[in-house]
mmCIF file of N, CA and C and ligand atoms in Angstrom:
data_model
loop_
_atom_site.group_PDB
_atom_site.id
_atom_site.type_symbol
_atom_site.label_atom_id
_atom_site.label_comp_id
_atom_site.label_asym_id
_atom_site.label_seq_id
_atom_site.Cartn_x
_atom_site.Cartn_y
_atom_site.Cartn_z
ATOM 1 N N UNK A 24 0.849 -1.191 0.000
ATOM 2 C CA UNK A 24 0.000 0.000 0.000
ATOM 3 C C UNK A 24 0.890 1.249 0.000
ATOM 4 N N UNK A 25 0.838 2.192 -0.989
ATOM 5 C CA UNK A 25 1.223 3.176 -1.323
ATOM 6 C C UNK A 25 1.750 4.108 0.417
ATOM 7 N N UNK A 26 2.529 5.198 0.551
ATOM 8 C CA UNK A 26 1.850 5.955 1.625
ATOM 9 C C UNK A 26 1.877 7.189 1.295
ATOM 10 N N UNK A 27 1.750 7.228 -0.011
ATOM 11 C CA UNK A 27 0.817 8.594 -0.731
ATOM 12 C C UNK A 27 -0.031 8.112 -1.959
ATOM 13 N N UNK A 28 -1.215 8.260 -1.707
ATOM 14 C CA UNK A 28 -1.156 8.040 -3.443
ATOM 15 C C UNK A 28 -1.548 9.450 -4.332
ATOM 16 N N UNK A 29 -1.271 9.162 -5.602
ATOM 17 C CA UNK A 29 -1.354 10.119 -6.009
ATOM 18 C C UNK A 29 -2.664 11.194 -6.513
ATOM 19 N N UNK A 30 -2.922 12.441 -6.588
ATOM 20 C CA UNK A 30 -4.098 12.694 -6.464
ATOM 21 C C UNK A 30 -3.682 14.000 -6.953
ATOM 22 N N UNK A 31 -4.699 13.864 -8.267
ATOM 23 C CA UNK A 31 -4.693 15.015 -9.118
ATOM 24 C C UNK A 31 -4.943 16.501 -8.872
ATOM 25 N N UNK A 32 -5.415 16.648 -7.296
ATOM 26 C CA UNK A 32 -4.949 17.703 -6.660
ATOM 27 C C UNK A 32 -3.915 18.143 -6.586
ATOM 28 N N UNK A 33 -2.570 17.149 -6.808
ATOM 29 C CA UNK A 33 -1.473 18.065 -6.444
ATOM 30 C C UNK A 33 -1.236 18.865 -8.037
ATOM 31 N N UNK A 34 -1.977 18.593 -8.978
ATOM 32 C CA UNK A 34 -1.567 19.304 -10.295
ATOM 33 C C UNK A 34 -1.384 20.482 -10.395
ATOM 34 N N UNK A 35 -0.019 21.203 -10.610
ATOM 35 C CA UNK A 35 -0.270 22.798 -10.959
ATOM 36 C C UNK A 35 -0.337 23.177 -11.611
ATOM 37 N N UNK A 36 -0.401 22.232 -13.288
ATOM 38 C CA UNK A 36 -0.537 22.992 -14.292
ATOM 39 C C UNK A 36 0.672 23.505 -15.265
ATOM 40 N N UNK A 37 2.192 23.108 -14.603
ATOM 41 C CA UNK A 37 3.158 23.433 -15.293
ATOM 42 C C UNK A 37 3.958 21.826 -15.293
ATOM 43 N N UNK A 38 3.645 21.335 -16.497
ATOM 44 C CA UNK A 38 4.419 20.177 -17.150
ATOM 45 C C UNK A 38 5.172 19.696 -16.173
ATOM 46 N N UNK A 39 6.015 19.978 -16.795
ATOM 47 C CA UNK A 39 7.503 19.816 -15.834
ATOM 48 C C UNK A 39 7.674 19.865 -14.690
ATOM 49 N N UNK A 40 7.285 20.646 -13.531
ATOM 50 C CA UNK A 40 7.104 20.649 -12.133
ATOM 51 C C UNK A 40 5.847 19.204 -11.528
ATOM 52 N N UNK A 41 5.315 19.125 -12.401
ATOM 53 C CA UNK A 41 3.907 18.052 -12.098
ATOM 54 C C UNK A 41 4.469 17.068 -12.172
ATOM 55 N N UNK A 42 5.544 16.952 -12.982
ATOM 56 C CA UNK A 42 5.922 15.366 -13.169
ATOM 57 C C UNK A 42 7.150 15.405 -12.011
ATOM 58 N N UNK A 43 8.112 16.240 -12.100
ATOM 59 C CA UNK A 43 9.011 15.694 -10.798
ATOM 60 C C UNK A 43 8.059 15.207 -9.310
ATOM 61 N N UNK A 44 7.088 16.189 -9.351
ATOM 62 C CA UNK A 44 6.346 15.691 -8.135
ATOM 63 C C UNK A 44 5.864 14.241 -8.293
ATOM 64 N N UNK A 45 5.242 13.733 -9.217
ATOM 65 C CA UNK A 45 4.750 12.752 -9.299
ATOM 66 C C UNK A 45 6.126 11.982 -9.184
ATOM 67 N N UNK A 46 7.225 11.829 -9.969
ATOM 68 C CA UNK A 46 8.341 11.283 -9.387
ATOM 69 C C UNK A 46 8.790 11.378 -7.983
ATOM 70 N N UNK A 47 8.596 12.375 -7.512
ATOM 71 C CA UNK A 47 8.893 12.141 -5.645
ATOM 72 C C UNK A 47 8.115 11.557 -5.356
ATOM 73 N N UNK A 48 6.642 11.604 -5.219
ATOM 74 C CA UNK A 48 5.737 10.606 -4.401
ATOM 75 C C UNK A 48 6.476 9.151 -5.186
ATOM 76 N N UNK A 49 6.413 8.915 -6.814
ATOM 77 C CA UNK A 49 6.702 7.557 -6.354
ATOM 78 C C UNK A 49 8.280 7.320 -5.577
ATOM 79 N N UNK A 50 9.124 7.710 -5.677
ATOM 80 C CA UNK A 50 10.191 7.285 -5.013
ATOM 81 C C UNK A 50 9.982 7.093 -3.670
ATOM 82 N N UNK A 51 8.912 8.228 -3.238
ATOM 83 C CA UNK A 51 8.815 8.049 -1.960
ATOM 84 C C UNK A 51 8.103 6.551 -1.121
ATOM 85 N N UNK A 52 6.921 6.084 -2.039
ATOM 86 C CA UNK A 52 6.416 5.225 -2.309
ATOM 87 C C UNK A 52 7.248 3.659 -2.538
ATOM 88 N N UNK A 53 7.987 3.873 -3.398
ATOM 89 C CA UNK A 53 9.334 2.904 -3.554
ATOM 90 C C UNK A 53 9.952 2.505 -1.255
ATOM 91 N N UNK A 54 10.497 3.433 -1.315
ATOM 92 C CA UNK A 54 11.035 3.799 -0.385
ATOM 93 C C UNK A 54 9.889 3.195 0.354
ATOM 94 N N UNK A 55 8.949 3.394 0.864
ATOM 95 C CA UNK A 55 8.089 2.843 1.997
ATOM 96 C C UNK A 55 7.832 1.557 1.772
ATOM 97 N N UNK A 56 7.508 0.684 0.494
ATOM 98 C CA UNK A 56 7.670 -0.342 0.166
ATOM 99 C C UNK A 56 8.530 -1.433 0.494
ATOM 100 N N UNK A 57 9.693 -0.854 0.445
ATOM 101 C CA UNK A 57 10.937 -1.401 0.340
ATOM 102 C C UNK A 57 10.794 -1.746 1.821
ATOM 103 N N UNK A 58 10.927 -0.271 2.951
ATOM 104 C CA UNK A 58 10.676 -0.520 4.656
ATOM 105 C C UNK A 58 9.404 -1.271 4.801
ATOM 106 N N UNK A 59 8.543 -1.496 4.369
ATOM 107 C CA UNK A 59 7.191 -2.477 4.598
ATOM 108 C C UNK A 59 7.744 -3.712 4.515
ATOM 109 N N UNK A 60 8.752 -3.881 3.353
ATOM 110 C CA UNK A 60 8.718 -5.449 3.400
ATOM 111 C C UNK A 60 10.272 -6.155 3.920
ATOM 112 N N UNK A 61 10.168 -5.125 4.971
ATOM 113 C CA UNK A 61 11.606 -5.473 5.738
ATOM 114 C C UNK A 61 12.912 -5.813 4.889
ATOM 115 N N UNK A 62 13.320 -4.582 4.262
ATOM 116 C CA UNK A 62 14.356 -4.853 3.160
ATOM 117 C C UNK A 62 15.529 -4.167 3.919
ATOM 118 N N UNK A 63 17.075 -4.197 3.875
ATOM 119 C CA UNK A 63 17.939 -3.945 5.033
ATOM 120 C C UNK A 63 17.625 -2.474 5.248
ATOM 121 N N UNK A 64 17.807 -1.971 6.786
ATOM 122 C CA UNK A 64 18.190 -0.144 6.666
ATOM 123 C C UNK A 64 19.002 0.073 5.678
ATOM 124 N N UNK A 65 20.382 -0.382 5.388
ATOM 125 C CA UNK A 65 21.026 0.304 4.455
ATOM 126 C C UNK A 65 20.563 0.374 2.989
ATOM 127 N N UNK A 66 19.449 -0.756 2.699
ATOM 128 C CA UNK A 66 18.736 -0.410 0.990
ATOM 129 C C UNK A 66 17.460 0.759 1.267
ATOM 130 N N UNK A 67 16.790 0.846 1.879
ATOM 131 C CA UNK A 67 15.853 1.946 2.227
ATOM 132 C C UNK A 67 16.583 2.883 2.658
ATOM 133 N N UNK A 68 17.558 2.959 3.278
ATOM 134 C CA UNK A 68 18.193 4.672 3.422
ATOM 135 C C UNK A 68 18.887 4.671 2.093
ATOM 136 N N UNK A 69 19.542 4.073 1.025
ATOM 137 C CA UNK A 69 19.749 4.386 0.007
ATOM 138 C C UNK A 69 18.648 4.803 -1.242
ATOM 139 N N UNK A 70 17.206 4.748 -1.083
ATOM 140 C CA UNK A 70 16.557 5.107 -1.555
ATOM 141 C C UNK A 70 15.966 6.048 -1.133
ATOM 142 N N UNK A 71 16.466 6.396 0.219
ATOM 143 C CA UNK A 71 15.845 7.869 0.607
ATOM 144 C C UNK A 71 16.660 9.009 0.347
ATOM 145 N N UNK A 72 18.030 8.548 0.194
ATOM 146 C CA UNK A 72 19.061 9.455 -0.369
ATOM 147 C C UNK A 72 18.651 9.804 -1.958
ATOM 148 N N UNK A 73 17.779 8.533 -2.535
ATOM 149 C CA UNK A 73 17.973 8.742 -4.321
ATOM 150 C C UNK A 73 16.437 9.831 -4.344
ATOM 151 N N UNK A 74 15.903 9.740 -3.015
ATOM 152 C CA UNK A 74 14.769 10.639 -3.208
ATOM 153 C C UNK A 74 15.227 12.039 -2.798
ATOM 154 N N UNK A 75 15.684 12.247 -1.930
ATOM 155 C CA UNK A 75 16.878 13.772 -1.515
ATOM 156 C C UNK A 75 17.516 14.249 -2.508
ATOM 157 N N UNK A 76 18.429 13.092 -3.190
ATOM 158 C CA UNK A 76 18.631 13.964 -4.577
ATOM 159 C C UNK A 76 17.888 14.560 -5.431
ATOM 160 N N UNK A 77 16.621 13.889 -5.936
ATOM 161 C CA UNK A 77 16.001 14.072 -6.777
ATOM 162 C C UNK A 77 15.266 15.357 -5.781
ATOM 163 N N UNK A 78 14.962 15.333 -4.895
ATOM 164 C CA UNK A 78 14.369 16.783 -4.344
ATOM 165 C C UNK A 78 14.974 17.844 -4.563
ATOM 166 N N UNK A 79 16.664 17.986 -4.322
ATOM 167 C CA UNK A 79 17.548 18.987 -4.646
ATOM 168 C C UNK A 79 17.172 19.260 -5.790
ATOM 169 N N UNK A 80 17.003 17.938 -7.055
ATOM 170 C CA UNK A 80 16.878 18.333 -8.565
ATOM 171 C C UNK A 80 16.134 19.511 -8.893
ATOM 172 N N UNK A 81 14.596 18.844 -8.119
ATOM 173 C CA UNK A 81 13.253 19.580 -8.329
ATOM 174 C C UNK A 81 13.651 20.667 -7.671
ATOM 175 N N UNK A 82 14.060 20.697 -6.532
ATOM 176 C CA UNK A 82 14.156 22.405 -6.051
ATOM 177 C C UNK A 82 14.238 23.151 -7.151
ATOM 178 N N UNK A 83 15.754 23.252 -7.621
ATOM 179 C CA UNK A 83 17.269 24.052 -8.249
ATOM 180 C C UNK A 83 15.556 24.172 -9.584
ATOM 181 N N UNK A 84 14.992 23.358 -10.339
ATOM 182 C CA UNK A 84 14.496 23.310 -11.474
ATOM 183 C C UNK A 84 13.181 24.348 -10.722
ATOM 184 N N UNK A 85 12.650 24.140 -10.087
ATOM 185 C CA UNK A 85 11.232 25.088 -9.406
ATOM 186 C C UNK A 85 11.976 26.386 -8.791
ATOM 187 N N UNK A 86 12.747 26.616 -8.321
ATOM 188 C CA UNK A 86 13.211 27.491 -8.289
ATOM 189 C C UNK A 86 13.930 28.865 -9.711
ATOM 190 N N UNK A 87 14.344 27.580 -10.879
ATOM 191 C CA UNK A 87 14.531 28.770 -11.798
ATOM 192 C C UNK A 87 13.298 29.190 -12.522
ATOM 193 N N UNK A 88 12.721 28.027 -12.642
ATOM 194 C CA UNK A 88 11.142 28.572 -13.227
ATOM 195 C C UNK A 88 10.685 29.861 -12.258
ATOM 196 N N UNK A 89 10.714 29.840 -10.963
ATOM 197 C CA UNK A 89 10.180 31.184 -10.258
ATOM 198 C C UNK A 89 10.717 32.181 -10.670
ATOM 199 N N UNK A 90 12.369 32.400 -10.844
ATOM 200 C CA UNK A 90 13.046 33.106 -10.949
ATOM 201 C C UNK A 90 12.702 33.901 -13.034
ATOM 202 N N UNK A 91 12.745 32.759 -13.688
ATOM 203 C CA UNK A 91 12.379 32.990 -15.142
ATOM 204 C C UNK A 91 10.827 33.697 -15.042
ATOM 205 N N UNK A 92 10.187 33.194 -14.221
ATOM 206 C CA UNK A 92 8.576 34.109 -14.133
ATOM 207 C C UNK A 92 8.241 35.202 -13.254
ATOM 208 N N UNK A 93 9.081 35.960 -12.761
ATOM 209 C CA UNK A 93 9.154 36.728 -11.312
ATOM 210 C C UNK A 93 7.950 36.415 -10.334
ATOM 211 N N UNK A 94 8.033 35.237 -10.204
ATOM 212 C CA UNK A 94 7.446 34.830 -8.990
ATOM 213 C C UNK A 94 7.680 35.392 -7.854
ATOM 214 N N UNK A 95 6.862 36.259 -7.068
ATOM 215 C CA UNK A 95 7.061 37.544 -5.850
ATOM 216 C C UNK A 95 7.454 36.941 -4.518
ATOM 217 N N UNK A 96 6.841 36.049 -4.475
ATOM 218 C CA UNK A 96 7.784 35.163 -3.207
ATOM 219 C C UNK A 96 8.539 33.698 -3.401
ATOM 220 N N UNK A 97 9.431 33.959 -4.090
ATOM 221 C CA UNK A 97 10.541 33.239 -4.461
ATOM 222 C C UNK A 97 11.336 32.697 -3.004
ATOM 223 N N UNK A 98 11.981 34.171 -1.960
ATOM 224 C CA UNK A 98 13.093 33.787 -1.010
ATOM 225 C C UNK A 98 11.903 33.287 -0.081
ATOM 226 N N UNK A 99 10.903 32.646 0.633
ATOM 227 C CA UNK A 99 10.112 32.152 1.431
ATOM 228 C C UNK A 99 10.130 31.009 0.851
ATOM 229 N N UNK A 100 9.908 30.647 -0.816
ATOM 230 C CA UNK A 100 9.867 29.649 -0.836
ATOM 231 C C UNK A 100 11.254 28.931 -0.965
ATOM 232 N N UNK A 101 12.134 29.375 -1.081
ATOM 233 C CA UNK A 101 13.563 28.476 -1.296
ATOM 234 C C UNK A 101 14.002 28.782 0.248
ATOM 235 N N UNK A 102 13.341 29.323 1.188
ATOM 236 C CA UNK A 102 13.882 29.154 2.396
ATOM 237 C C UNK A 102 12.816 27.728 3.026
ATOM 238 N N UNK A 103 12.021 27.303 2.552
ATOM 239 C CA UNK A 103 11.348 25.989 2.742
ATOM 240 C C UNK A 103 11.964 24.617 2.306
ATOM 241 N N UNK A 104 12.588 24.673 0.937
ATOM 242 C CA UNK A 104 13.204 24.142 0.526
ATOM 243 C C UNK A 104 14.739 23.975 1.448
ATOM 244 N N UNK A 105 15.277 25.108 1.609
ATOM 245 C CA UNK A 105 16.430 24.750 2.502
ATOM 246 C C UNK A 105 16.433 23.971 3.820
ATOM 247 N N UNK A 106 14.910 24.294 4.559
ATOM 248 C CA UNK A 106 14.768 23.795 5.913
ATOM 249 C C UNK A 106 14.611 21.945 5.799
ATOM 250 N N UNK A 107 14.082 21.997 4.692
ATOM 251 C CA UNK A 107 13.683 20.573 4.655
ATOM 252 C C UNK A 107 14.923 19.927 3.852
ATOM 253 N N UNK A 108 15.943 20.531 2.991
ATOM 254 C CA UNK A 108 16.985 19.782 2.799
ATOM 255 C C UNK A 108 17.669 19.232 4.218
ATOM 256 N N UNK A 109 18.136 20.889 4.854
ATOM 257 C CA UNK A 109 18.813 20.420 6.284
ATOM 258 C C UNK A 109 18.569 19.066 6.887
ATOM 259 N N UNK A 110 16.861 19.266 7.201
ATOM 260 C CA UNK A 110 16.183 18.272 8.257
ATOM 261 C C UNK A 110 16.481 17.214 7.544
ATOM 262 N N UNK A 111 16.005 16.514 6.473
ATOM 263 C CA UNK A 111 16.548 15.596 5.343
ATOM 264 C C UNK A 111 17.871 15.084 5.557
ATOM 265 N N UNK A 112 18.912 15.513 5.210
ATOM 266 C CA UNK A 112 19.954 15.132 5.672
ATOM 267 C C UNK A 112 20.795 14.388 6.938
ATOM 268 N N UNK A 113 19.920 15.790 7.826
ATOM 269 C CA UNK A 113 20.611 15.315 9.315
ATOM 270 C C UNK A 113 19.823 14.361 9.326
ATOM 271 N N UNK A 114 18.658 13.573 9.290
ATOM 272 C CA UNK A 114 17.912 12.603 9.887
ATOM 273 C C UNK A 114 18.722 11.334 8.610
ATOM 274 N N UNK A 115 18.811 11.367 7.495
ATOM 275 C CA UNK A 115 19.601 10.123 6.605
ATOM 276 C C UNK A 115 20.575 10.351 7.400
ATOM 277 N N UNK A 116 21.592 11.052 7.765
ATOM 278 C CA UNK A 116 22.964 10.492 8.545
ATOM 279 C C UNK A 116 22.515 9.979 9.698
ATOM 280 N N UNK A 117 21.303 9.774 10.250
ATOM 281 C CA UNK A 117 21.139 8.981 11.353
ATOM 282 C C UNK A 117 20.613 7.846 10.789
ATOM 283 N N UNK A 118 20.304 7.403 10.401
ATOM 284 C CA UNK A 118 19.557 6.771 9.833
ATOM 285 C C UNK A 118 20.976 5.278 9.695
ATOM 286 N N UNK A 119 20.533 4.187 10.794
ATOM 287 C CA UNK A 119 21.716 3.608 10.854
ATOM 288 C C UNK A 119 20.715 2.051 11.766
ATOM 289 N N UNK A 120 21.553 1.289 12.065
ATOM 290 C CA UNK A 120 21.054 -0.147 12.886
ATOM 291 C C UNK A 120 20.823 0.138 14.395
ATOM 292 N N UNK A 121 21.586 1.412 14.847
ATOM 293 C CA UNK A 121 21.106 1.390 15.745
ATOM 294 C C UNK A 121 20.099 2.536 16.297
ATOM 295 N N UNK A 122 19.433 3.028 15.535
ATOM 296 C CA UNK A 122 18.011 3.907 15.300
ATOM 297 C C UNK A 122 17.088 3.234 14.250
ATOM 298 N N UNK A 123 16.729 1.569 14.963
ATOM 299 C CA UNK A 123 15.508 1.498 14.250
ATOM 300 C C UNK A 123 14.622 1.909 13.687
ATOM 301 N N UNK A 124 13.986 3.287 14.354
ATOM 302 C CA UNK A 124 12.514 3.665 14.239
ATOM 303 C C UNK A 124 12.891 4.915 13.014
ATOM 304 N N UNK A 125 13.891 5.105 13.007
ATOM 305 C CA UNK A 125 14.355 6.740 12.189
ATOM 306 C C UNK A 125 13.598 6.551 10.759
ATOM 307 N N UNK A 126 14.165 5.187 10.126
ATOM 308 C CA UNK A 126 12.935 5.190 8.318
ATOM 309 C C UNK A 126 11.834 5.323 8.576
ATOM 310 N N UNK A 127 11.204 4.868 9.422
ATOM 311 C CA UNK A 127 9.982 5.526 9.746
ATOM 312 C C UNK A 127 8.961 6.603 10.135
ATOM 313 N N UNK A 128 10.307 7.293 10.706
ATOM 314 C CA UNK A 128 10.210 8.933 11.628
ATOM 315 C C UNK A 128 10.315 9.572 10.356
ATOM 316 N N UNK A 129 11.377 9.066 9.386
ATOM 317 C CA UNK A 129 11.679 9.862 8.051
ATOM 318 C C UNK A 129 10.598 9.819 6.826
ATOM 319 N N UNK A 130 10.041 8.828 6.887
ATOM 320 C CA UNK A 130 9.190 8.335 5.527
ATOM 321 C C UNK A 130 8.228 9.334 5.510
ATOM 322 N N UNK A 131 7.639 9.463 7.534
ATOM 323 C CA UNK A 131 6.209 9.995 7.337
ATOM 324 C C UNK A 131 6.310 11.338 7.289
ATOM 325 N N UNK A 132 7.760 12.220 7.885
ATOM 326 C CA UNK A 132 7.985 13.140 7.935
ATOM 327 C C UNK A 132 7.609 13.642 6.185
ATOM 328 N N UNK A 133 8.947 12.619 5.079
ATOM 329 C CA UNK A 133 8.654 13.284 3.883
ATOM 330 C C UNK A 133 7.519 13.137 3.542
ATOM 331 N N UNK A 134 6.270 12.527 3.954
ATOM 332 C CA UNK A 134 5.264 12.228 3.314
ATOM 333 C C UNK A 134 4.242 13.432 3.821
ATOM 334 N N UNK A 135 4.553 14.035 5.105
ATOM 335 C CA UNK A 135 3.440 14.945 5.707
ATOM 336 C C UNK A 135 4.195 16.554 4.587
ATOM 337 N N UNK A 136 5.671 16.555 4.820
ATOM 338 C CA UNK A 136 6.256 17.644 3.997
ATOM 339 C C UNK A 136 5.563 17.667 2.946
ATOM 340 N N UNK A 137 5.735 16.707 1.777
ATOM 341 C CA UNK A 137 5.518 16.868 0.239
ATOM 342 C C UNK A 137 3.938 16.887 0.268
ATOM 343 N N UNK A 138 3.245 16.481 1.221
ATOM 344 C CA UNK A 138 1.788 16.950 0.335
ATOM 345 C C UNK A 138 1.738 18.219 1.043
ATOM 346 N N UNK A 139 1.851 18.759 2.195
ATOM 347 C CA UNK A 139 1.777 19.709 2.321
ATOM 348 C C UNK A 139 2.579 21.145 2.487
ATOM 349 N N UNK A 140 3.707 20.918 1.378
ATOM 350 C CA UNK A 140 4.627 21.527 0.779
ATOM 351 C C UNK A 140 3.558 21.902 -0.671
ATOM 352 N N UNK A 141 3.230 20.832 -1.696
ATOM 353 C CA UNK A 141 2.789 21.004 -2.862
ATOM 354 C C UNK A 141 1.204 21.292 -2.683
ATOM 355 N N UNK A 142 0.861 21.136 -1.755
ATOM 356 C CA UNK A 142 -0.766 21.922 -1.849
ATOM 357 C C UNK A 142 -0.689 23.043 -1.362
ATOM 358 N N UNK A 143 0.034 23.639 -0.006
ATOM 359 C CA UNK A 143 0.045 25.233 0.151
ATOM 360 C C UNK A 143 0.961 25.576 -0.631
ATOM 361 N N UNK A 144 2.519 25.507 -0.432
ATOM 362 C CA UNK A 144 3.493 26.247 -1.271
ATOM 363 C C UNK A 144 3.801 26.343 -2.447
ATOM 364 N N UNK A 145 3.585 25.127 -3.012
ATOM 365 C CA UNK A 145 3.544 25.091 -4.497
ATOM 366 C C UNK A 145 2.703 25.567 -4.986
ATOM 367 N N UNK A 146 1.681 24.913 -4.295
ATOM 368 C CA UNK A 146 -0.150 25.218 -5.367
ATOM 369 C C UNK A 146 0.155 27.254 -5.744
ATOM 370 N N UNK A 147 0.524 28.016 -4.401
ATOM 371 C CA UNK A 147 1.094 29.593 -4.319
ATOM 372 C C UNK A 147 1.399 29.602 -5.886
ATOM 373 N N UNK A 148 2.725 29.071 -6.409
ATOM 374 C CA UNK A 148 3.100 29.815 -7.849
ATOM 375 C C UNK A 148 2.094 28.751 -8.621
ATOM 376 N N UNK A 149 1.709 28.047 -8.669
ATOM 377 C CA UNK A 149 0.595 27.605 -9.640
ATOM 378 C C UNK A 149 -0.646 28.565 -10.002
ATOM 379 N N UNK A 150 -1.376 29.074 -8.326
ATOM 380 C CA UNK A 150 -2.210 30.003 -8.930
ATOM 381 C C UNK A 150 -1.321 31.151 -9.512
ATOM 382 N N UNK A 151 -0.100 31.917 -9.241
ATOM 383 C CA UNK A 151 0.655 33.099 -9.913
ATOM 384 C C UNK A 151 0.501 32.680 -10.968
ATOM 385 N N UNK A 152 0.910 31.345 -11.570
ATOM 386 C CA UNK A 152 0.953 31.149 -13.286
ATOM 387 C C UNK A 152 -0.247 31.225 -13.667
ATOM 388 N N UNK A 153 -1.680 30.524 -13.228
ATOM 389 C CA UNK A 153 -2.863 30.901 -14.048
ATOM 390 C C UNK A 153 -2.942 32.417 -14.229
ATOM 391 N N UNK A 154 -2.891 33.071 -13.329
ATOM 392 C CA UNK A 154 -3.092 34.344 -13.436
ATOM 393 C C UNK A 154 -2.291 35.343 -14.718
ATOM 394 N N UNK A 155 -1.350 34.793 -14.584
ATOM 395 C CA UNK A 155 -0.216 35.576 -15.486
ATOM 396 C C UNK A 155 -0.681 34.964 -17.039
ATOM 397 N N UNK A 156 -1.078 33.716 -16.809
ATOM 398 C CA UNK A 156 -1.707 33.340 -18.421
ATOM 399 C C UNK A 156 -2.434 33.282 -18.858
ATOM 400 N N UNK A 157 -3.531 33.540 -17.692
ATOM 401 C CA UNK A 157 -5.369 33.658 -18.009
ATOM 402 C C UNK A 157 -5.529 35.015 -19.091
HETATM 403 FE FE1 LIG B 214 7.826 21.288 -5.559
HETATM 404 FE FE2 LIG B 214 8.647 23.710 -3.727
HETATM 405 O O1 LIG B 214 8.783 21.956 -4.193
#
């Protein structure tokens, strides 16, 4: 069982940003899978790292799109992005045999972040773009 599924609510309407998201939920998805069916800590924290990367990706890429559209609150939103790289990080370097519970502390963490990262903060420059193209 998924622990997001996907839901055409999170759509904003810009190609390219819609699909990395849909690529994070599934990785993220991957990733919970993998911890569901008792696969080692070290293969599920390596897929939470391949999902961290790919978040950095999507940032750096949602971020120049803001920047290419003068999106008005740009530094709020890449200061969201930074908080949750930090937290991200420090919790994968814990993330070890002897902190059982941490893939778990981590999974739901990214899972409460990304939907409600992409329905308030994102959805923000989604409505800016209808507007600017309506
Ligand atoms: Fe789609 Fe602001 O992350």
């Amino acid at each position: 069982m998924p622990i997001i599924d996907w839901d055409d609510k999170f759509l904003l309407g810009i190609p390219q940003l819609d699909e990395h998201h849909r690529q994070l939920v599934k990785l993220l998805n991957q990733a919970f899978d993998d911890f569901t069916a008792k696969a080692p800590l070290e293969e599920v924290g390596k897929l939470l790292e391949a999902l961290a990367d790919y978040a950095t990706y999507h940032f750096a890429a949602e971020e120049n799109w803001m920047k290419a559209n003068g999106y008005p609150r740009l530094a709020e939103h890449v200061a969201e992005h930074d908080k949750f790289s930090a937290r991200v990080t420090e919790m994968l370097r814990d993330v070890s045999a002897d902190n059982p519970t941490l893939p778990l502390e981590l999974l739901t963490f990214l899972k409460n972040w990304l939907v409600e990262h992409i329905l308030t903060t994102d959805a923000d420059y989604g409505r800016f773009f209808r507007t600017q193209t309506a």
